[in-house]
Amino acid sequence: MSTTDESMTAVETAVLAVPGVADLYRARPTLGSAVSAVKSLAARTAPGRVVLDGDVLRVVIGTDGSRPAPAIAHEAHVAALTAATGLGIALSRVDVRVARIG
């Protein structure tokens, strides 16, 4: 597992700890993240669900419906940004999308 994989695992863990986040889904792959996913499959490791695409972090969540989805998405954004920044990952943007509510 590379340092980037370990970092993304830490970001996933931070997002999943947000109250109301029920699941993470793999963000739509770009060319760079698709190559990374293929490498993960070749190494027989599960591809990460949080995608670092250059300096953009992409997160797709499912919520449990216990709270409003926009509030949960905002907290997931803050958690992802805080975790990535704490790991020394410089980001220009964090995209959080809600794929499922409840």
PDB file of C-alpha atoms in Angstrom:
ATOM      1  CA  MET A   1       0.000   0.000   0.000  1.00  0.00           C
ATOM      2  CA  SER A   2       1.468   3.363  -0.991  1.00  0.00           C
ATOM      3  CA  THR A   3       1.542   6.461   1.169  1.00  0.00           C
ATOM      4  CA  THR A   4      -1.208   7.974  -0.992  1.00  0.00           C
ATOM      5  CA  ASP A   5      -3.355   4.859  -0.477  1.00  0.00           C
ATOM      6  CA  GLU A   6      -2.765   5.081   3.278  1.00  0.00           C
ATOM      7  CA  SER A   7      -3.612   8.778   3.223  1.00  0.00           C
ATOM      8  CA  MET A   8      -6.835   8.178   1.310  1.00  0.00           C
ATOM      9  CA  THR A   9      -7.741   5.408   3.753  1.00  0.00           C
ATOM     10  CA  ALA A  10      -7.292   7.924   6.594  1.00  0.00           C
ATOM     11  CA  VAL A  11      -9.530  10.418   4.749  1.00  0.00           C
ATOM     12  CA  GLU A  12     -12.153   7.691   4.190  1.00  0.00           C
ATOM     13  CA  THR A  13     -12.073   6.867   7.906  1.00  0.00           C
ATOM     14  CA  ALA A  14     -12.539  10.539   8.823  1.00  0.00           C
ATOM     15  CA  VAL A  15     -15.514  10.913   6.478  1.00  0.00           C
ATOM     16  CA  LEU A  16     -17.148   7.692   7.680  1.00  0.00           C
ATOM     17  CA  ALA A  17     -16.882   8.999  11.271  1.00  0.00           C
ATOM     18  CA  VAL A  18     -19.188  11.918  10.419  1.00  0.00           C
ATOM     19  CA  PRO A  19     -22.613  11.367  12.023  1.00  0.00           C
ATOM     20  CA  GLY A  20     -25.114  10.610   9.277  1.00  0.00           C
ATOM     21  CA  VAL A  21     -22.636   9.237   6.722  1.00  0.00           C
ATOM     22  CA  ALA A  22     -23.790   5.683   6.061  1.00  0.00           C
ATOM     23  CA  ASP A  23     -21.460   4.721   3.205  1.00  0.00           C
ATOM     24  CA  LEU A  24     -18.846   5.872   0.742  1.00  0.00           C
ATOM     25  CA  TYR A  25     -19.030   5.216  -2.975  1.00  0.00           C
ATOM     26  CA  ARG A  26     -16.228   5.345  -5.495  1.00  0.00           C
ATOM     27  CA  ALA A  27     -16.129   8.780  -7.061  1.00  0.00           C
ATOM     28  CA  ARG A  28     -16.444   8.960 -10.839  1.00  0.00           C
ATOM     29  CA  PRO A  29     -12.984   8.099 -12.084  1.00  0.00           C
ATOM     30  CA  THR A  30     -10.939  10.459 -14.150  1.00  0.00           C
ATOM     31  CA  LEU A  31      -8.078   9.168 -16.272  1.00  0.00           C
ATOM     32  CA  GLY A  32      -5.566   9.527 -13.440  1.00  0.00           C
ATOM     33  CA  SER A  33      -7.752   7.895 -10.822  1.00  0.00           C
ATOM     34  CA  ALA A  34      -8.766   5.138 -13.259  1.00  0.00           C
ATOM     35  CA  VAL A  35      -5.100   4.244 -13.709  1.00  0.00           C
ATOM     36  CA  SER A  36      -4.711   4.173  -9.923  1.00  0.00           C
ATOM     37  CA  ALA A  37      -7.747   1.877  -9.598  1.00  0.00           C
ATOM     38  CA  VAL A  38      -6.311  -0.520 -12.205  1.00  0.00           C
ATOM     39  CA  LYS A  39      -3.022  -0.612 -10.278  1.00  0.00           C
ATOM     40  CA  SER A  40      -4.936  -1.417  -7.077  1.00  0.00           C
ATOM     41  CA  LEU A  41      -6.756  -4.258  -8.802  1.00  0.00           C
ATOM     42  CA  ALA A  42      -3.487  -5.588 -10.207  1.00  0.00           C
ATOM     43  CA  ALA A  43      -2.000  -5.505  -6.702  1.00  0.00           C
ATOM     44  CA  ARG A  44      -5.151  -7.268  -5.449  1.00  0.00           C
ATOM     45  CA  THR A  45      -6.117  -4.464  -3.115  1.00  0.00           C
ATOM     46  CA  ALA A  46      -9.492  -2.775  -3.091  1.00  0.00           C
ATOM     47  CA  PRO A  47      -9.487   0.549  -4.924  1.00  0.00           C
ATOM     48  CA  GLY A  48     -10.094   3.510  -2.659  1.00  0.00           C
ATOM     49  CA  ARG A  49     -13.479   5.138  -2.579  1.00  0.00           C
ATOM     50  CA  VAL A  50     -12.099   8.631  -2.005  1.00  0.00           C
ATOM     51  CA  VAL A  51     -10.354   9.843  -5.143  1.00  0.00           C
ATOM     52  CA  LEU A  52      -7.461  12.286  -5.228  1.00  0.00           C
ATOM     53  CA  ASP A  53      -7.444  13.727  -8.741  1.00  0.00           C
ATOM     54  CA  GLY A  54      -4.435  16.029  -8.884  1.00  0.00           C
ATOM     55  CA  ASP A  55      -5.226  18.608  -6.216  1.00  0.00           C
ATOM     56  CA  VAL A  56      -8.967  17.869  -6.109  1.00  0.00           C
ATOM     57  CA  LEU A  57     -10.372  15.426  -3.568  1.00  0.00           C
ATOM     58  CA  ARG A  58     -13.602  13.728  -4.675  1.00  0.00           C
ATOM     59  CA  VAL A  59     -15.913  12.129  -2.108  1.00  0.00           C
ATOM     60  CA  VAL A  60     -19.308  10.510  -2.756  1.00  0.00           C
ATOM     61  CA  ILE A  61     -21.380   9.672   0.313  1.00  0.00           C
ATOM     62  CA  GLY A  62     -24.597   7.950   1.232  1.00  0.00           C
ATOM     63  CA  THR A  63     -26.491   9.332   4.196  1.00  0.00           C
ATOM     64  CA  ASP A  64     -28.638   7.533   6.719  1.00  0.00           C
ATOM     65  CA  GLY A  65     -31.452  10.103   6.594  1.00  0.00           C
ATOM     66  CA  SER A  66     -31.097  11.007  10.268  1.00  0.00           C
ATOM     67  CA  ARG A  67     -30.169  14.615   9.477  1.00  0.00           C
ATOM     68  CA  PRO A  68     -30.443  16.899   6.444  1.00  0.00           C
ATOM     69  CA  ALA A  69     -28.125  15.752   3.649  1.00  0.00           C
ATOM     70  CA  PRO A  70     -26.614  19.246   3.062  1.00  0.00           C
ATOM     71  CA  ALA A  71     -25.494  19.427   6.709  1.00  0.00           C
ATOM     72  CA  ILE A  72     -23.969  15.956   6.544  1.00  0.00           C
ATOM     73  CA  ALA A  73     -22.234  16.774   3.243  1.00  0.00           C
ATOM     74  CA  HIS A  74     -20.795  19.951   4.757  1.00  0.00           C
ATOM     75  CA  GLU A  75     -19.446  18.043   7.767  1.00  0.00           C
ATOM     76  CA  ALA A  76     -18.014  15.368   5.446  1.00  0.00           C
ATOM     77  CA  HIS A  77     -16.305  18.146   3.477  1.00  0.00           C
ATOM     78  CA  VAL A  78     -14.768  19.586   6.640  1.00  0.00           C
ATOM     79  CA  ALA A  79     -13.656  16.123   7.835  1.00  0.00           C
ATOM     80  CA  ALA A  80     -12.059  15.258   4.479  1.00  0.00           C
ATOM     81  CA  LEU A  81     -10.295  18.612   4.206  1.00  0.00           C
ATOM     82  CA  THR A  82      -9.047  18.465   7.792  1.00  0.00           C
ATOM     83  CA  ALA A  83      -7.767  14.895   7.406  1.00  0.00           C
ATOM     84  CA  ALA A  84      -6.044  15.611   4.079  1.00  0.00           C
ATOM     85  CA  THR A  85      -4.479  18.837   5.337  1.00  0.00           C
ATOM     86  CA  GLY A  86      -3.273  17.053   8.469  1.00  0.00           C
ATOM     87  CA  LEU A  87      -1.548  14.511   6.221  1.00  0.00           C
ATOM     88  CA  GLY A  88       0.189  17.256   4.249  1.00  0.00           C
ATOM     89  CA  ILE A  89      -1.962  16.941   1.133  1.00  0.00           C
ATOM     90  CA  ALA A  90      -2.418  20.315  -0.544  1.00  0.00           C
ATOM     91  CA  LEU A  91      -5.865  20.632  -2.102  1.00  0.00           C
ATOM     92  CA  SER A  92      -7.436  23.273  -4.286  1.00  0.00           C
ATOM     93  CA  ARG A  93     -10.920  21.832  -3.778  1.00  0.00           C
ATOM     94  CA  VAL A  94     -12.886  19.098  -2.025  1.00  0.00           C
ATOM     95  CA  ASP A  95     -15.970  17.881  -3.899  1.00  0.00           C
ATOM     96  CA  VAL A  96     -18.530  16.050  -1.775  1.00  0.00           C
ATOM     97  CA  ARG A  97     -21.571  14.615  -3.513  1.00  0.00           C
ATOM     98  CA  VAL A  98     -24.518  12.848  -1.966  1.00  0.00           C
ATOM     99  CA  ALA A  99     -25.392   9.713  -3.921  1.00  0.00           C
ATOM    100  CA  ARG A 100     -28.030   8.310  -1.569  1.00  0.00           C
ATOM    101  CA  ILE A 101     -30.231   9.718   1.176  1.00  0.00           C
ATOM    102  CA  GLY A 102     -31.664   7.367   3.795  1.00  0.00           C
TER     103      GLY A 102
END
